[in-house]
Short mmCIF file of C-alpha atoms in Angstrom, two decimals:
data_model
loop_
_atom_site.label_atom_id
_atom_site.label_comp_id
_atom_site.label_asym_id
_atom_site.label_seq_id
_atom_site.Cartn_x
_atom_site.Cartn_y
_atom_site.Cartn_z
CA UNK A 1052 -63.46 -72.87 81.41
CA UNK A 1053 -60.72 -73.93 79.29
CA UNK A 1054 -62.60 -72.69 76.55
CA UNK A 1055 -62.52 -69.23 77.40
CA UNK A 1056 -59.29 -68.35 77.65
CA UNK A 1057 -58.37 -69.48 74.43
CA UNK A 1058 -61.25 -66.83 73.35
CA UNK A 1059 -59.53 -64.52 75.21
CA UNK A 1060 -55.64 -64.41 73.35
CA UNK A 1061 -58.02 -64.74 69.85
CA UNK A 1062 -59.37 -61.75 70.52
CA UNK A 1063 -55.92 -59.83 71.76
CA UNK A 1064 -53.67 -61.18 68.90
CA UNK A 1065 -57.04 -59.93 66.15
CA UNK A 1066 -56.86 -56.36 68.13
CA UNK A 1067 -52.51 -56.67 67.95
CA UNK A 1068 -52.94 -57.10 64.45
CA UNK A 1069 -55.46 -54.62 63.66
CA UNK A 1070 -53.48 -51.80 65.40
CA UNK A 1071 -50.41 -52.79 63.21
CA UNK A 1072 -52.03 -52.64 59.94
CA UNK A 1073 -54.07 -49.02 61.22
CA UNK A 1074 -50.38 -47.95 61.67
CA UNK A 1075 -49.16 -48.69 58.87
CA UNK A 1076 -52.29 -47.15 56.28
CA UNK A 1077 -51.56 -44.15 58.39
CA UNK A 1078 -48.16 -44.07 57.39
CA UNK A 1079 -48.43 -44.37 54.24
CA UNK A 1080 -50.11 -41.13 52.73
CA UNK A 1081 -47.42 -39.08 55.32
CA UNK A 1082 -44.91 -40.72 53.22
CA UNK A 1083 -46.05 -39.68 49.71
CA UNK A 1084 -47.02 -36.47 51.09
CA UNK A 1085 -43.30 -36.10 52.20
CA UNK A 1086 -42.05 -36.00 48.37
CA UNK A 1087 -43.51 -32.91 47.56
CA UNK A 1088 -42.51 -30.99 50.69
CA UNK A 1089 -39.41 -29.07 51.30
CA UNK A 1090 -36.40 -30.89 52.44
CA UNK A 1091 -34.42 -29.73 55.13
CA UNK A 1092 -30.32 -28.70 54.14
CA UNK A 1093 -28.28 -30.71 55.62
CA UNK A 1094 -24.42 -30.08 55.36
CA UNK A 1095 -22.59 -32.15 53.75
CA UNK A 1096 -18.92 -32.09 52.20
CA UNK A 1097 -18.37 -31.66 48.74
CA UNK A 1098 -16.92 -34.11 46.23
CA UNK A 1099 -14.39 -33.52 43.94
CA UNK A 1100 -16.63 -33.30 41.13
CA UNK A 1101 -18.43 -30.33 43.36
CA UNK A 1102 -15.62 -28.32 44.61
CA UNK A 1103 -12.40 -28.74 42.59
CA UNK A 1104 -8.94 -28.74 43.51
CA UNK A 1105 -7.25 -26.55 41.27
CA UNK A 1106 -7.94 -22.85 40.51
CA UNK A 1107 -6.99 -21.50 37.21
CA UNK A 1108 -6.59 -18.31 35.51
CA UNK A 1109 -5.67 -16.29 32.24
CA UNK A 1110 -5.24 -12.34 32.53
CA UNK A 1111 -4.39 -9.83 30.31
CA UNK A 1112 -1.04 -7.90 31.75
CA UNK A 1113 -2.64 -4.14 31.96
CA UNK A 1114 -1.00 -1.90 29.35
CA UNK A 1115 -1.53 -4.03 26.48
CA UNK A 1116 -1.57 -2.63 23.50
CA UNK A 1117 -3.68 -3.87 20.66
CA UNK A 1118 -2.00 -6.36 18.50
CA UNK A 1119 -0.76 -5.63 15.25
CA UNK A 1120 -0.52 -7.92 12.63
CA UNK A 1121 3.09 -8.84 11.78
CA UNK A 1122 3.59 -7.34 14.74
CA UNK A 1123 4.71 -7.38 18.70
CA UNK A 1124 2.19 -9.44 20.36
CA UNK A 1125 0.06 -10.04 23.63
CA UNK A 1126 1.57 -11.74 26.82
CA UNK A 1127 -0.78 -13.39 29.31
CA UNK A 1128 -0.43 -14.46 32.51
CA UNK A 1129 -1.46 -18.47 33.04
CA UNK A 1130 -1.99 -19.55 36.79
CA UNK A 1131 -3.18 -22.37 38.56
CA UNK A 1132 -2.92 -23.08 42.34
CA UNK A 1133 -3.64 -26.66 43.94
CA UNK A 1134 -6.10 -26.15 46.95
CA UNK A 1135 -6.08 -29.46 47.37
CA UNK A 1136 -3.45 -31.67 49.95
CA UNK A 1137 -2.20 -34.08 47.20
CA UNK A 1138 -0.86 -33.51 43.68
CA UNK A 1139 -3.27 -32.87 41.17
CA UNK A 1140 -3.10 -32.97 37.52
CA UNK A 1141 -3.39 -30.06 34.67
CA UNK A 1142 -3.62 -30.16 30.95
CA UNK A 1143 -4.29 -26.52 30.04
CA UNK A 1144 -5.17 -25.44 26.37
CA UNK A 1145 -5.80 -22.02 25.34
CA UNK A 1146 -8.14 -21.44 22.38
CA UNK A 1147 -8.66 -18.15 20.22
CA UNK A 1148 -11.46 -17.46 18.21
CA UNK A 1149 -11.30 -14.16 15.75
CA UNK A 1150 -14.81 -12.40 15.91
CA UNK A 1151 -15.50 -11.86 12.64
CA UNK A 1152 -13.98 -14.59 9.51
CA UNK A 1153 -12.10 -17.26 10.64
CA UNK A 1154 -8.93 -17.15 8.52
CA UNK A 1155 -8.63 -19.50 5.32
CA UNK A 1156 -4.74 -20.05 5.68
CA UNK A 1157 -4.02 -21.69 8.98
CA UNK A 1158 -0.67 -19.94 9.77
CA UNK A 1159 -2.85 -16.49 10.75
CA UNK A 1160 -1.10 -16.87 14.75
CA UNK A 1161 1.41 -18.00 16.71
CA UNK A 1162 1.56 -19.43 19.98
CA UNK A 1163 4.06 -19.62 22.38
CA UNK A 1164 4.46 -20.60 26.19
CA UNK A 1165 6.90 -19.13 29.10
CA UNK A 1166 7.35 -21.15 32.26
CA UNK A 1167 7.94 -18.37 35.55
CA UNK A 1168 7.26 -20.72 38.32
CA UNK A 1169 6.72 -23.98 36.55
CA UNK A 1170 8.71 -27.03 35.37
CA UNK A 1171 10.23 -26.51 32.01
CA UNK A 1172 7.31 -25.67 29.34
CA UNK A 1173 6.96 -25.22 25.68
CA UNK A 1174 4.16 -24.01 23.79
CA UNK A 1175 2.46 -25.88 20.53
CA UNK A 1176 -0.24 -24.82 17.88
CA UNK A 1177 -3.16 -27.03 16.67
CA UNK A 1178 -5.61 -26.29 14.26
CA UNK A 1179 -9.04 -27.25 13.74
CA UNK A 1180 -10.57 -28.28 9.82
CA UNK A 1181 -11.87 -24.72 9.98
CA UNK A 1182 -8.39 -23.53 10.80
CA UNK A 1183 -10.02 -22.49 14.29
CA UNK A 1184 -6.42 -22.70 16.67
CA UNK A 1185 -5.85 -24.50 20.00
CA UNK A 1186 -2.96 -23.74 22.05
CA UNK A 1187 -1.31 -26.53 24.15
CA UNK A 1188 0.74 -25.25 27.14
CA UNK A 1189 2.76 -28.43 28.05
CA UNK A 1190 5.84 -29.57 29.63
CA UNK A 1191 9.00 -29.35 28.14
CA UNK A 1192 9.30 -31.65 25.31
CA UNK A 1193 6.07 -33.64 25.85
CA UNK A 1194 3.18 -34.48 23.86
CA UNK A 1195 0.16 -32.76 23.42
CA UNK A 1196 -2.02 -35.19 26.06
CA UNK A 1197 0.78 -34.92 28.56
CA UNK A 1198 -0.43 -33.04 31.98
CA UNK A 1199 1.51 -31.04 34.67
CA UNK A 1200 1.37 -33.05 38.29
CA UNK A 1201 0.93 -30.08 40.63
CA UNK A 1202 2.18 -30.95 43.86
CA UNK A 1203 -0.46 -29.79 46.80
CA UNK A 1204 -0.99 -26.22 48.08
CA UNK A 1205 1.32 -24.85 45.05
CA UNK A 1206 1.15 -22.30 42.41
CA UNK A 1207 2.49 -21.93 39.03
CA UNK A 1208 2.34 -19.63 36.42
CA UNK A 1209 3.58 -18.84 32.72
CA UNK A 1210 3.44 -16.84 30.11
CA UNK A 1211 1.77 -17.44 27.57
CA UNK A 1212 2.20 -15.10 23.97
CA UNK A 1213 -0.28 -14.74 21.18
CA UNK A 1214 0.61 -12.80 17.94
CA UNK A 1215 -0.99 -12.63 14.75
CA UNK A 1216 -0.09 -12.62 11.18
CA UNK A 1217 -1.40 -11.15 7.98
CA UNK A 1218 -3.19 -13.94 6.83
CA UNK A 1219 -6.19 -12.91 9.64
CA UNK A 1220 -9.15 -11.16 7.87
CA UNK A 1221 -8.77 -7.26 7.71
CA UNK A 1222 -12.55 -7.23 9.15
CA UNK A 1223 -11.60 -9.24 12.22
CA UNK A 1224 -10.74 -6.82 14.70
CA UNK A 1225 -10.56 -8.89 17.87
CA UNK A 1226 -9.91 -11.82 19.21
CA UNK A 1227 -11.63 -13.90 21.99
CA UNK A 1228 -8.75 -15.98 23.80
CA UNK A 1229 -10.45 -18.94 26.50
CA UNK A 1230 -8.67 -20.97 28.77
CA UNK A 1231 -9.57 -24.18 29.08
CA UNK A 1232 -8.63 -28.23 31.32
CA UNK A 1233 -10.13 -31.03 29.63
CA UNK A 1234 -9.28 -32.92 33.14
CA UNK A 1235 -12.06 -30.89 34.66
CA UNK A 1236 -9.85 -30.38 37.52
CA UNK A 1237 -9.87 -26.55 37.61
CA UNK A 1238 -11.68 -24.08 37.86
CA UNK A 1239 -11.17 -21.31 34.78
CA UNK A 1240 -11.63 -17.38 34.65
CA UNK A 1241 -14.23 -16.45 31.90
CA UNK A 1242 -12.58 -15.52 28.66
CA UNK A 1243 -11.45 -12.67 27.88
CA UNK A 1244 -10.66 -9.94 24.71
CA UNK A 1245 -7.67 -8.76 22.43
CA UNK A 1246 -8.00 -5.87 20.45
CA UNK A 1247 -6.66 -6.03 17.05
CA UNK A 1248 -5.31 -3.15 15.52
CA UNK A 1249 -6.69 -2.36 12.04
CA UNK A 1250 -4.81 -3.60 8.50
CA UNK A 1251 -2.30 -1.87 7.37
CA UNK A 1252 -4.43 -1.10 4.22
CA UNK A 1253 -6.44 1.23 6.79
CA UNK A 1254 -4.18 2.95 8.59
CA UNK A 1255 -0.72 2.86 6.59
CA UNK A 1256 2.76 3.29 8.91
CA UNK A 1257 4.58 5.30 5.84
CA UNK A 1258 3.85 8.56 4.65
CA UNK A 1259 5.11 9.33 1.21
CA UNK A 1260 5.60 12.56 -0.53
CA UNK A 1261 6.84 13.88 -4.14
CA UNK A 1262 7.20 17.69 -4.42
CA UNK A 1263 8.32 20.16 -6.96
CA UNK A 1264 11.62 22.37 -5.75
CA UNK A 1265 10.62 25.93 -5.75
CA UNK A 1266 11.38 27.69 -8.98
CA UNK A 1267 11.29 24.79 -11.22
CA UNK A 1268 11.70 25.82 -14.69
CA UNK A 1269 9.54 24.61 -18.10
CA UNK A 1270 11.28 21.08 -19.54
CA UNK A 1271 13.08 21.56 -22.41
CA UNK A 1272 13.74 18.88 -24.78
CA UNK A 1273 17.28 17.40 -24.87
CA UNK A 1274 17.54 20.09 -22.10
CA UNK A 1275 17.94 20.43 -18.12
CA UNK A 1276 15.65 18.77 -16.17
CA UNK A 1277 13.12 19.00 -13.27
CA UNK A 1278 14.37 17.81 -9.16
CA UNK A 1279 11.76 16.24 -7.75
CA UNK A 1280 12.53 15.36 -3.88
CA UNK A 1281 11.13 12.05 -2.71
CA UNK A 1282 10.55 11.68 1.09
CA UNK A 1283 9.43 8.61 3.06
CA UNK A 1284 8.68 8.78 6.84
CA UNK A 1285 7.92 5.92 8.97
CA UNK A 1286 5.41 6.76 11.66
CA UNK A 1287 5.38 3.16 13.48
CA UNK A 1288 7.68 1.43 15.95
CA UNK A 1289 8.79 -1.39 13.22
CA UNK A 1290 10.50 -1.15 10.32
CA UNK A 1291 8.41 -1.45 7.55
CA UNK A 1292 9.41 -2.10 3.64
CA UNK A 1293 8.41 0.39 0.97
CA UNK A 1294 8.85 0.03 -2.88
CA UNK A 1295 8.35 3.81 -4.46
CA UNK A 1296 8.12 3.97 -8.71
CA UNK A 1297 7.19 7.07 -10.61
CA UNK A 1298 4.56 7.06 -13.19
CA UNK A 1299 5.09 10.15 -15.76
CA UNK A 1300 2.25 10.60 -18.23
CA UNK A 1301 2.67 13.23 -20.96
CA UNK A 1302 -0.70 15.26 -21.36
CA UNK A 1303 -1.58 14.22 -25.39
CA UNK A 1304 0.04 11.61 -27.33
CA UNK A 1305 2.44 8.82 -25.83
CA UNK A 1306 5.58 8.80 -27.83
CA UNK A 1307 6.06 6.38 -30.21
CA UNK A 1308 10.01 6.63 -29.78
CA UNK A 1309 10.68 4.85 -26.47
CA UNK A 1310 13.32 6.76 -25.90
CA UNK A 1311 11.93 9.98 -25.01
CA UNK A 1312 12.68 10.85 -21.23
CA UNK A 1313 15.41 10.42 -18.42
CA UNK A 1314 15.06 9.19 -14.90
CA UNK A 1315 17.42 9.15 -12.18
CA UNK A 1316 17.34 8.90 -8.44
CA UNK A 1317 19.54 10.15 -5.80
CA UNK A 1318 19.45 9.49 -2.41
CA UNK A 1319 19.90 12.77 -0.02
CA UNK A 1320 19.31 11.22 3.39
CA UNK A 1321 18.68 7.15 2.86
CA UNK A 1322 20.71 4.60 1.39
CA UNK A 1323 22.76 3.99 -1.54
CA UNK A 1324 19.86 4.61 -4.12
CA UNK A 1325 19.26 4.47 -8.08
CA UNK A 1326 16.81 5.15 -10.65
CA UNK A 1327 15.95 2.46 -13.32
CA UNK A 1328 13.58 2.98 -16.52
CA UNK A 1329 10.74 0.68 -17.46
CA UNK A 1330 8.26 1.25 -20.47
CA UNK A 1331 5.11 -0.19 -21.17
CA UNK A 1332 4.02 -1.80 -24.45
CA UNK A 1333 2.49 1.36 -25.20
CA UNK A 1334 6.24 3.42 -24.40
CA UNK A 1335 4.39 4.55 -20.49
CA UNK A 1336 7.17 5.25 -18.39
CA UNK A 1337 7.67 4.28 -14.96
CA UNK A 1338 10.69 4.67 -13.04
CA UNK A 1339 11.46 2.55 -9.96
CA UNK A 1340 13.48 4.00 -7.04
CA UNK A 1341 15.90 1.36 -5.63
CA UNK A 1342 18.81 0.37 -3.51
CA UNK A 1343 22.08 0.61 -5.22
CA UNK A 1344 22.63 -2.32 -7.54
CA UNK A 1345 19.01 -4.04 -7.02
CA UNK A 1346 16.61 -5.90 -8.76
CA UNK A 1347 13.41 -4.17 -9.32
CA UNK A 1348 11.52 -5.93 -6.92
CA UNK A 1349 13.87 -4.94 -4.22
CA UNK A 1350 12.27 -2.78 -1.54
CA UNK A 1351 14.19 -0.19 0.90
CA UNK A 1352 13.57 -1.04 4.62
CA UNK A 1353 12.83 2.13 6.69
CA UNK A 1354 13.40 2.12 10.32
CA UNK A 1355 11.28 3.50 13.11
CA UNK A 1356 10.24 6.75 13.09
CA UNK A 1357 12.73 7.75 10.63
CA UNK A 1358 12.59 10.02 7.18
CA UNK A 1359 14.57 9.13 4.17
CA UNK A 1360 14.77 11.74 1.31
CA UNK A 1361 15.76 11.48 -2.48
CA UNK A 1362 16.11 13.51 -5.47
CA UNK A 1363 14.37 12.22 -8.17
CA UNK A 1364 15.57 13.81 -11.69
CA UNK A 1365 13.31 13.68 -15.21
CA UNK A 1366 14.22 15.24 -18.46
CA UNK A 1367 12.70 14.85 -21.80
CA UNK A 1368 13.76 14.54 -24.76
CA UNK A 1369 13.15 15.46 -28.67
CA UNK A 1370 11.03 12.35 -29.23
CA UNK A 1371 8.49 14.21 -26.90
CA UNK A 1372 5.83 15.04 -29.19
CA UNK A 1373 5.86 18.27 -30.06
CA UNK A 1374 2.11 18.53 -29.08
CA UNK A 1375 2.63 17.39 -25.47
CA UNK A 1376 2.74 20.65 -23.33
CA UNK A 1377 2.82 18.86 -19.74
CA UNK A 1378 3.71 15.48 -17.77
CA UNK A 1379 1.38 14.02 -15.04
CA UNK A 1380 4.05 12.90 -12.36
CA UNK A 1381 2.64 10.60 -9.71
CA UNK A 1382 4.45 8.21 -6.98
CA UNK A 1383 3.24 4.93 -6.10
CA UNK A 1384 4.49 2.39 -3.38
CA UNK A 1385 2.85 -1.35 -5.13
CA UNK A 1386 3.72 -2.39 -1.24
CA UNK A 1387 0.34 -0.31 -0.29
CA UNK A 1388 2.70 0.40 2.56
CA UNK A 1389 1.92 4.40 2.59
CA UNK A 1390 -0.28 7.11 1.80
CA UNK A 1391 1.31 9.18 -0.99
CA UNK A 1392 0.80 13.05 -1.80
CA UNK A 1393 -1.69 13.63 -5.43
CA UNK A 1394 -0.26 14.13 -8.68
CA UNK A 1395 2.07 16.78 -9.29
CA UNK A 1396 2.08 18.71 -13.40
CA UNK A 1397 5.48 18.96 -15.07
CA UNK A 1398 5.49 22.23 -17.65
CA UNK A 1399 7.07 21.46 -20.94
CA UNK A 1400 8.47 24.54 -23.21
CA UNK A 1401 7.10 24.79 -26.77
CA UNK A 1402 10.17 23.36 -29.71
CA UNK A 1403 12.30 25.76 -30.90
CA UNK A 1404 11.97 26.06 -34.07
CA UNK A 1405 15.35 26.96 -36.33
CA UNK A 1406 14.71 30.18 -38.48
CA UNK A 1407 14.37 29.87 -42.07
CA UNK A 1408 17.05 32.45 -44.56
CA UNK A 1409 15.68 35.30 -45.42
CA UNK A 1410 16.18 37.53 -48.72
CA UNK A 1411 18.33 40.48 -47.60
CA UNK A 1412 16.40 43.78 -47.69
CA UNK A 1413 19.87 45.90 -49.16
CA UNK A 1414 18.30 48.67 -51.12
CA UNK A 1415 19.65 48.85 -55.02
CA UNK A 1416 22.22 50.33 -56.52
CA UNK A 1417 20.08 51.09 -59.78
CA UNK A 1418 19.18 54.48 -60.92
CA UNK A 1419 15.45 53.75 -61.03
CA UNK A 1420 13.60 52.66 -57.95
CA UNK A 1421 13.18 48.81 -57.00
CA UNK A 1422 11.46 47.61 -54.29
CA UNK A 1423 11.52 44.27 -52.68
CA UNK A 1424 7.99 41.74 -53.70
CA UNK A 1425 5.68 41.32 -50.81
CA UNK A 1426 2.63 39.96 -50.37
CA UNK A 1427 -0.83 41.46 -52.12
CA UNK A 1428 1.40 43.64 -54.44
CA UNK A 1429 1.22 43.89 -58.02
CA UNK A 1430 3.84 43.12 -60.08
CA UNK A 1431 4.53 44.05 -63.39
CA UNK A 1432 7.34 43.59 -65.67
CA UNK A 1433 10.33 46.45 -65.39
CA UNK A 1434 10.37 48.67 -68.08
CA UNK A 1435 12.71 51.37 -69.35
CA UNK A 1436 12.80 54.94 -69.05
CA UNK A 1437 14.53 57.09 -71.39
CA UNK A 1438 14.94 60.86 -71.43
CA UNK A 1439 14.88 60.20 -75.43
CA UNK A 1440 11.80 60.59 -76.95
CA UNK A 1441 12.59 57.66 -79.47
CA UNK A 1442 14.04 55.61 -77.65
CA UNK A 1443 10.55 55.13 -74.69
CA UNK A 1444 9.00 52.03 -75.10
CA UNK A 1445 6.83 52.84 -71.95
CA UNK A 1446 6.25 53.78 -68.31
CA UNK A 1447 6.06 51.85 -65.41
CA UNK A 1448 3.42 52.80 -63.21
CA UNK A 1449 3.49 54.94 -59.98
CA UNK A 1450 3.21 52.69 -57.26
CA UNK A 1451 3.77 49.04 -59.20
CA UNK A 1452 7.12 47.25 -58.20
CA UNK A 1453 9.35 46.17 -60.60
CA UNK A 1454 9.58 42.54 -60.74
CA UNK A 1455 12.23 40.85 -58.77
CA UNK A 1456 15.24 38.90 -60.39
CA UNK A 1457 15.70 36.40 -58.49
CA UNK A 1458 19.03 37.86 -58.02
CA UNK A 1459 19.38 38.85 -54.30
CA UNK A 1460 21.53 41.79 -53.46
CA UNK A 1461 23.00 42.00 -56.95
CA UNK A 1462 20.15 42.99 -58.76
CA UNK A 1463 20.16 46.48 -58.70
CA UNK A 1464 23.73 46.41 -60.47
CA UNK A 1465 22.09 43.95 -62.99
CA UNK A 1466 19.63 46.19 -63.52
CA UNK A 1467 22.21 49.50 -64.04
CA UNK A 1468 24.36 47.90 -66.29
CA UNK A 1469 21.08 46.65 -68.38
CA UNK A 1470 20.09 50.47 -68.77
CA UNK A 1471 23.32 51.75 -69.59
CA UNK A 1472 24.09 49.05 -72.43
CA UNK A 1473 20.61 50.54 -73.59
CA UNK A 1474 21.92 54.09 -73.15
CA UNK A 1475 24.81 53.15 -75.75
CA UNK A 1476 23.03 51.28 -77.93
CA UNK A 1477 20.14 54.35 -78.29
CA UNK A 1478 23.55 56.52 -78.66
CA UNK A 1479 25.32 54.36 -81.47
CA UNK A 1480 21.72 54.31 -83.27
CA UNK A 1481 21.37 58.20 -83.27
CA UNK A 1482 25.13 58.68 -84.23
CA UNK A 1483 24.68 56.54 -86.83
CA UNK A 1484 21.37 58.87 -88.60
CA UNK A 1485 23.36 61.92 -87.91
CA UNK A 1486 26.05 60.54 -90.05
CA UNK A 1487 23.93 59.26 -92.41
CA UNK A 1488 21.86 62.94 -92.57
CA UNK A 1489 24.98 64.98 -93.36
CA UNK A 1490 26.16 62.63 -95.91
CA UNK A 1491 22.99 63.27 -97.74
CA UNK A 1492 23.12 66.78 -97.44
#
């Protein structure tokens, strides 16, 4: 008897045990099954790392014109509000990226920083070994890794001012502007575009002009001169510098005398102005249109939207070859500042030449025709007519002149008082036979 109910618990603890481990093995597959099933959402609230405190921005202020280099630049607006119910810190940076060459001389921007509801701020540049630029907006008189603290549930804002400068690649014609936190406490707008207007060398804020007055006449050597009248207008809303020289050109052979033309400058509506000469090795002329009492480098500065005029003067003189017939006038600004009107063509009179004497055409005072030696007629020596019969020697010829003296206006009296020394010599010759005949007889 005592036997059997130790039997009896054997068999209850082996079934206890059996149902355990059954339970268990059954478990098991449900579990691994579980992994590969969807699992439920359950709510729970973020961490920091998940929802951040601070909420950041950078917007363009609507309006903006594109920038210009040299020129006015963009303002943004930097915010950040703390969500959160404690201070938070913020170390915003700002980079810009041009979207075409990055610039090979770092000082192609600047970079400044505004405070409007924020402590006291200051803005500072840092460049990359690429020259790629990182703005730091920072409290006043910090360094760069120094943070705002912004106390909980608050806003502030700046502004923040971007500008660019020459040195940025003509071909980069905007420019991609990010905001970024390296705390990775905020949250940051995407980044956004500026517009860049293009170079100057494209679109130029100065158009120049050089024009003939009306009525201009021919250049005469050592003579009056031509007006020319110089005007400048400045189409942009900066003043902008421009350096205008005059390039003449005669048509055929460059003097060798350097000294062969005159240029002046007068200024109609623009500042005190003058004209200064410079020749080339080769005697090329180019005159240079400056402020009074400058050096030749000197440029005027022409406001907004304003016109200056000038009268530019040239005259030529006698070492002009006498072969040149025109000058090729053209105005340059080495600034490349403007678009300038084409070439204008300067007439230039022919020499005067002075008139050579002439041998004066008085007709003679001698009894026998003379007339004066031209060209293609024959000429024969003068011979003398008598009514005598023995005192002809011969005839001159109808239509043969009588050969010229030398003499001028005198010859005709030469040759009168030649024939009438003849006349008495023919006389005293027959007087003398007659005598001689009757004192034969």
């Amino acid at each position: 008897m005592s036997a059997r109910p130790s039997v009896r618990r054997s068999r209850l603890l082996a079934a206890a045990t059996l149902t355990v481990i059954t339970s268990a093995a059954a478990l098991v597959p449900a579990t691994a099954f579980a992994d590969a099933q969807p699992i439920a959402t359950v709510a729970v609230a973020p961490t920091v790392s998940d929802t951040k405190p601070l909420t950041a921005g950078l917007e363009q202020i609507a309006g903006q014109a594109p920038l210009v280099r040299d020129g006015a630049g963009a303002d943004l607006k930097l915010t950040v509000t703390n969500n959160s119910d404690q201070v938070q810190d913020f170390h915003p940076t700002v980079t810009v990226a041009p979207n075409a060459t990055i610039p090979k001389d770092w000082e192609w921007i600047d970079f400044t920083a505004t405070a409007l509801s924020a402590p006291a701020s200051m803005g500072t540049r840092s460049f990359g070994s690429d020259n790629a630029f990182t703005g730091y907006v920072l409290p006043a008189n910090s360094m760069t890794q120094v943070p705002f603290h912004v106390p909980a549930h608050t806003t502030y804002t700046w502004t923040v001012t971007v500008k660019v400068k020459s040195a940025l690649p003509t071909n980069d014609t905007s420019l991609k502007v990010a905001l970024h936190n390296d705390l990775n406490t905020s949250t940051q707008t995407d980044p956004l575009t500026l517009k860049v207007a293009p170079t100057v060398s494209d679109t130029k804020p100065l158009t120049a002009g050089l024009e003939q007055i009306a009525g201009q006449a021919p250049l005469v050597r050592d003579g009056a001169g031509a007006d020319l009248k110089l005007t400048v207008t400045n189409n942009s809303d900066q003043v902008q510098d421009f350096h205008p020289t005059v390039t003449v050109a005669p048509n055929a052979t460059i003097p060798k005398d350097w000294e062969w033309i005159d240029f002046t400058a007068t200024a109609l509506s623009a500042p005190a102005s003058m004209g200064t000469r410079s020749f080339g090795s080769d005697n090329a002329f180019t005159g240079y249109v400056l402020p009074a009492n400058s050096m030749t480098q000197v440029p005027f500065h022409v406001p907004a939207h304003t016109t200056y005029t000038w009268t530019v003067t040239v005259k030529v003189k006698s070492a002009l070859p006498t072969n040149d017939t025109s000058l090729k006038v053209a105005l340059h600004n080495d600034l490349n500042t403007s678009t300038q009107t084409d070439p204008l063509t300067l007439k230039v009179a022919a020499p005067i030449d002075t008139p050579a004497d002439t041998p004066s055409a008085t007709p003679s005072a001698a009894p026998s025709a003379v007339r004066s030696e031209t060209a293609g007629t024959q000429v024969v020596p003068a011979a003398y007519t008598s009514s005598s019969p023995s005192a002809t020697t011969g005839t001159t010829p109808t239509d043969v002149s009588l050969a010229s003296t030398g003499g001028g206006s005198d010859s005709g009296a030469l040759v009168g008082a030649g024939g009438a020394l003849v006349l008495l010599g023919a006389g005293a010759v027959f007087y003398a036979n007659r005598r001689r005949t009757q004192a034969q007889d």
